[in-house]
Structure formats: structure tokens, C-alpha cells
Short mmCIF file of C-alpha atoms in Angstrom, two decimals:
data_model
loop_
_atom_site.label_atom_id
_atom_site.label_comp_id
_atom_site.label_asym_id
_atom_site.label_seq_id
_atom_site.Cartn_x
_atom_site.Cartn_y
_atom_site.Cartn_z
CA SER J 1 7.20 -5.80 -3.81
CA ALA J 2 5.20 -4.32 -0.80
CA VAL J 3 4.84 -0.80 0.42
CA ILE J 4 5.61 0.23 3.94
CA SER J 5 3.93 3.05 5.61
CA GLN J 6 5.94 4.68 8.28
CA LYS J 7 5.08 7.43 10.81
CA PRO J 8 5.54 10.08 11.91
CA SER J 9 7.68 11.20 8.63
CA ARG J 10 9.28 13.64 11.36
CA ASP J 11 9.26 15.06 14.70
CA ILE J 12 10.94 17.02 17.17
CA CYS J 13 11.17 16.03 20.72
CA GLN J 14 12.18 17.14 24.31
CA ARG J 15 15.35 15.24 25.91
CA GLY J 16 14.03 12.82 28.29
CA THR J 17 10.72 12.18 26.24
CA SER J 18 9.96 8.74 24.36
CA LEU J 19 8.94 8.58 20.70
CA THR J 20 6.93 5.58 19.24
CA ILE J 21 7.57 4.97 15.38
CA GLN J 22 5.16 2.89 13.35
CA CYS J 23 5.38 0.71 10.23
CA GLN J 24 2.26 -0.77 8.42
CA VAL J 25 3.02 -2.99 5.79
CA ASP J 26 0.64 -3.76 3.07
CA SER J 27 1.13 -7.47 2.79
CA GLN J 28 2.75 -9.88 5.05
CA VAL J 29 6.49 -10.03 5.12
CA THR J 30 8.73 -12.57 6.85
CA MET J 31 11.45 -10.06 8.13
CA MET J 32 11.25 -6.63 9.54
CA PHE J 33 14.12 -4.60 10.38
CA TRP J 34 14.73 -1.37 12.23
CA TYR J 35 17.41 1.11 10.97
CA ARG J 36 19.31 3.95 12.13
CA GLN J 37 21.25 6.44 9.50
CA GLN J 38 23.21 9.52 10.66
CA PRO J 39 23.59 12.18 8.21
CA GLY J 40 25.65 11.32 5.26
CA GLN J 41 26.51 7.73 6.75
CA SER J 42 25.14 4.18 5.71
CA LEU J 43 22.40 2.57 7.48
CA THR J 44 22.78 0.72 11.05
CA LEU J 45 20.88 -2.11 11.97
CA ILE J 46 19.44 -1.83 15.39
CA ALA J 47 17.25 -5.04 15.56
CA THR J 48 15.17 -7.46 13.77
CA ALA J 49 11.75 -7.11 14.89
CA ASN J 50 10.37 -11.01 15.38
CA GLN J 51 6.80 -11.57 15.04
CA GLY J 52 5.50 -12.67 18.57
CA SER J 53 8.69 -12.56 20.38
CA GLU J 54 11.42 -10.33 21.69
CA ALA J 55 13.18 -8.54 18.99
CA THR J 56 16.95 -9.38 18.23
CA TYR J 57 19.37 -6.68 18.94
CA GLU J 58 22.59 -5.83 17.70
CA SER J 59 25.55 -4.84 19.24
CA GLY J 60 25.29 -1.44 20.94
CA PHE J 61 21.65 -1.38 20.89
CA VAL J 62 19.37 -2.46 23.81
CA ILE J 63 15.50 -3.37 24.63
CA ASP J 64 15.26 -0.81 27.68
CA LYS J 65 16.60 2.11 25.01
CA PHE J 66 14.70 0.68 21.70
CA PRO J 67 11.88 -1.27 22.50
CA ILE J 68 10.27 -3.04 19.66
CA SER J 69 6.86 -4.69 19.19
CA ARG J 70 5.76 -6.88 16.25
CA PRO J 71 2.34 -8.24 16.89
CA ASN J 72 1.82 -9.68 13.57
CA LEU J 73 3.51 -10.18 9.98
CA THR J 74 2.34 -6.53 8.86
CA PHE J 75 3.02 -4.09 11.77
CA SER J 76 5.69 -3.22 14.03
CA THR J 77 6.88 -0.20 16.07
CA LEU J 78 9.98 1.27 17.56
CA THR J 79 10.36 3.55 20.91
CA VAL J 80 13.12 5.61 21.32
CA SER J 81 13.37 5.93 25.07
CA ASN J 82 14.73 8.92 27.25
CA MET J 83 15.71 10.38 24.02
CA SER J 84 18.79 12.70 24.31
CA PRO J 85 20.30 14.60 21.59
CA GLU J 86 22.45 11.73 20.34
CA ASP J 87 19.49 9.96 19.32
CA SER J 88 18.64 12.63 16.65
CA SER J 89 18.89 10.57 13.16
CA ILE J 90 16.79 9.25 10.33
CA TYR J 91 15.14 6.05 11.73
CA LEU J 92 14.13 3.75 8.85
CA CYS J 93 12.05 0.18 8.95
CA SER J 94 12.37 -2.40 6.45
CA GLY J 95 10.77 -5.46 5.46
CA GLY J 96 11.51 -8.45 3.23
CA ARG J 97 10.69 -12.02 2.59
CA THR J 98 13.35 -14.89 2.72
CA GLU J 99 12.39 -15.83 -0.72
CA SER J 100 12.41 -12.28 -2.14
CA THR J 101 15.27 -10.54 -3.92
CA GLU J 102 14.43 -7.04 -2.48
CA ALA J 103 14.26 -5.43 0.86
CA PHE J 104 11.95 -2.43 0.73
CA PHE J 105 11.70 0.51 3.19
CA GLY J 106 9.55 2.92 4.93
CA GLN J 107 9.64 6.46 4.03
CA GLY J 108 11.90 7.10 7.04
CA THR J 109 11.38 9.32 10.48
CA ARG J 110 13.94 12.17 10.94
CA LEU J 111 14.03 12.56 14.55
CA THR J 112 15.67 15.80 16.23
CA VAL J 113 16.04 15.77 20.15
CA VAL J 114 16.36 19.17 21.77
CA GLY Q 1 33.90 -9.61 11.01
CA GLN Q 2 31.66 -8.47 8.41
CA ASN Q 3 32.98 -5.85 5.95
CA ILE Q 4 31.70 -4.12 2.94
CA ASP Q 5 34.06 -1.50 1.32
CA GLN Q 6 33.00 0.99 -1.62
CA PRO Q 7 34.43 4.17 -2.39
CA THR Q 8 33.30 7.01 -0.70
CA GLU Q 9 32.64 9.68 -3.06
CA MET Q 10 32.88 9.86 -6.93
CA THR Q 11 32.43 12.50 -9.70
CA ALA Q 12 31.29 11.84 -13.27
CA THR Q 13 30.05 14.02 -16.25
CA GLU Q 14 26.29 13.82 -17.48
CA GLY Q 15 26.26 11.70 -20.60
CA ALA Q 16 29.30 9.27 -19.34
CA ILE Q 17 29.39 5.98 -17.67
CA VAL Q 18 30.78 5.70 -14.23
CA GLN Q 19 31.37 2.25 -12.47
CA ILE Q 20 31.05 1.96 -8.45
CA ASN Q 21 32.90 -1.05 -6.94
CA CYS Q 22 32.02 -2.96 -4.04
CA THR Q 23 33.88 -5.69 -2.22
CA TYR Q 24 32.58 -7.57 0.67
CA GLN Q 25 33.63 -10.30 3.20
CA THR Q 26 30.57 -11.63 4.98
CA SER Q 27 29.40 -14.67 6.73
CA GLY Q 28 27.55 -16.47 4.20
CA PHE Q 29 25.88 -15.15 1.14
CA ASN Q 30 22.45 -15.03 -0.23
CA GLY Q 31 22.75 -12.09 -2.81
CA LEU Q 32 24.16 -8.54 -3.16
CA PHE Q 33 22.10 -5.51 -3.55
CA TRP Q 34 22.71 -2.11 -4.63
CA TYR Q 35 20.37 0.71 -3.63
CA GLN Q 36 19.91 4.34 -4.69
CA GLN Q 37 19.49 6.85 -2.17
CA HIS Q 38 18.90 10.39 -2.72
CA ALA Q 39 19.47 12.89 0.25
CA GLY Q 40 16.75 12.98 2.70
CA GLU Q 41 14.98 10.10 1.18
CA ALA Q 42 14.56 6.21 2.12
CA PRO Q 43 17.03 3.76 -0.22
CA THR Q 44 15.34 2.41 -3.32
CA PHE Q 45 15.89 -1.08 -4.80
CA LEU Q 46 18.27 -0.98 -8.10
CA SER Q 47 19.76 -4.44 -8.53
CA TYR Q 48 20.09 -7.98 -6.87
CA ASN Q 49 22.74 -10.54 -7.96
CA VAL Q 50 23.20 -14.05 -6.79
CA LEU Q 51 24.73 -15.78 -9.54
CA ASP Q 52 28.00 -14.99 -11.11
CA GLY Q 53 27.71 -12.27 -13.89
CA LEU Q 54 26.09 -9.24 -15.50
CA GLU Q 55 22.52 -8.31 -14.73
CA GLU Q 56 21.29 -5.42 -17.04
CA LYS Q 57 18.32 -3.30 -16.27
CA GLY Q 58 18.02 -0.08 -18.64
CA ARG Q 59 20.82 2.38 -18.21
CA PHE Q 60 22.12 0.42 -15.02
CA SER Q 61 24.05 -2.90 -14.74
CA SER Q 62 25.53 -4.69 -11.94
CA PHE Q 63 27.92 -7.34 -11.70
CA LEU Q 64 28.96 -10.12 -9.32
CA SER Q 65 31.93 -12.55 -8.73
CA ARG Q 66 31.04 -14.18 -5.66
CA SER Q 67 34.79 -16.07 -5.88
CA LYS Q 68 36.58 -12.52 -5.54
CA GLY Q 69 33.98 -11.06 -3.08
CA TYR Q 70 33.35 -8.41 -6.01
CA SER Q 71 30.76 -6.55 -7.26
CA TYR Q 72 30.12 -3.06 -9.57
CA LEU Q 73 27.10 -1.09 -10.47
CA LEU Q 74 27.53 0.26 -13.80
CA LEU Q 75 25.61 3.57 -14.96
CA LYS Q 76 25.58 4.42 -18.49
CA GLU Q 77 24.39 7.69 -20.09
CA LEU Q 78 24.53 9.70 -16.81
CA GLN Q 79 21.82 11.83 -15.77
CA MET Q 80 21.77 14.81 -13.45
CA LYS Q 81 18.99 13.16 -11.37
CA ASP Q 82 21.54 10.32 -11.01
CA SER Q 83 23.35 12.41 -8.28
CA ALA Q 84 22.58 10.39 -5.11
CA SER Q 85 24.30 7.79 -2.72
CA TYR Q 86 24.51 4.17 -3.96
CA LEU Q 87 24.75 1.47 -1.23
CA CYS Q 88 25.87 -1.87 -1.55
CA ALA Q 89 24.62 -4.25 0.71
CA VAL Q 90 25.02 -8.13 1.14
CA ARG Q 91 22.35 -10.64 2.51
CA ASP Q 92 24.40 -12.92 4.84
CA SER Q 93 23.64 -16.49 5.97
CA ASN Q 94 21.10 -15.07 8.37
CA TYR Q 95 19.14 -12.95 5.92
CA GLN Q 96 20.21 -9.89 7.60
CA LEU Q 97 21.29 -6.89 4.80
CA ILE Q 98 24.81 -5.82 5.62
CA TRP Q 99 25.55 -2.39 4.28
CA GLY Q 100 28.04 -0.76 2.97
CA ALA Q 101 29.01 3.05 3.78
CA GLY Q 102 27.45 4.04 0.43
CA THR Q 103 29.02 5.87 -2.52
CA LYS Q 104 27.76 9.35 -3.03
CA LEU Q 105 28.14 9.77 -6.73
CA ILE Q 106 28.11 13.91 -8.21
CA ILE Q 107 27.05 14.23 -11.81
CA LYS Q 108 28.51 17.47 -13.09
CA PRO Q 109 27.12 19.17 -16.54
#
């Protein structure tokens, strides 16, 4: 398995501002994903972070709102842009290897937009 | 479309056994995962099934039937700390994890 360090763990932000969340993996992983989780609900995939190229976004999520970077196989960032209260949620990054039987998660970022 | 169904909530008694079911319809299949998630924490890996049958890991077991699109997670000798949400996820042909909504398990003394 691998360990993912995600930061910040929580933040309270003003509407209209942006927040960048970082995930650092302690070993190379093939796949990295960004999820959003509303309280009491399951995980919703925002996008797959692709190394060296644009992320692949799921329906309902766009690059202008959630720009993602992945400069190498151990690091990725997600920016939540022009935030509104509806963006208040937990954001999770996840990593995995195609040959692995496990996906591991960062600790999550609890975002509150006021 | 892709779909994973599991019960929303279950209640069980400390020391007892509980079975959490999961049915799925996905584009391709590259394994089924069970995760445990305590409130306010990230999911943690419990089990993985890619072939039909039962995988046992201590108090937890997971079963898979690919022909039926069905899995269950069996928890034995329940402890209060087992109170959590249990998430079923299937890895599809693109190696993406498709997640169920989770089953909230409440353990009563």
C-alpha cells in the first residue's frame, strides 16, 4: 500500500475565493483520483488526475471550476475556484496502481465556504 | 448506466453477526472492494474480491458472485467500534472505482 498526505485537513473560506488542496504520495502510483463527499453520502468522483496532461473530468465537473495538476507520479493538486457555499464538502484524493488490489486515500479536506 | 446498490442503514447487536449486501451493474469488472468509513474520516480498505467465492480476514469475510453481480460483507463478533459506514465499490473496465452510497451500520449493546 501507500500513504497519502493530504493538506489542508480543513479550511473555512470566503465565497468567491479559491482553495488549493495538495496530495503527496510516499511512492509512485499509476492512478490518482479526486472525490467529493457530502455529509452522510458516498463518494462522487470529480476527476482522474493524469500525469503530465489534462485531467479527465466526470459529468457535472469542469476544469475551470476544479483545475487539477499532476506534475509527477507522486503529487497532485485540486483547486476549488470561485467558491460558493454549495462547494462546502469533504474532498478526498485517492491513489492506486492498476496491478494493486487496493485504493488508498488521503485524510480528506473538510471545506466550509461562508 | 453503472449502478451499485446497498442498504442505507442496518442495525445489529454487539457480539452478533451481520451481512451487508451489495449488487452491481457496471461496464466491465476488475474487482470489488469493501471499505469502512468512520464519521469524519477517510475510507479504509477492508477486502477485495475478483474471483467468485469467499475471502476471509479475521472477523470480516467478503463473498462475490460475478454471474449474479452480487457481493456481501460478513462481520462476526460485532464490536461497538464496528459502527461505521461500509462502502461497496467496483473497479470497472477503465480501472475507475464506482462507489455505492454506503451502508450505515449501527451496533447496539
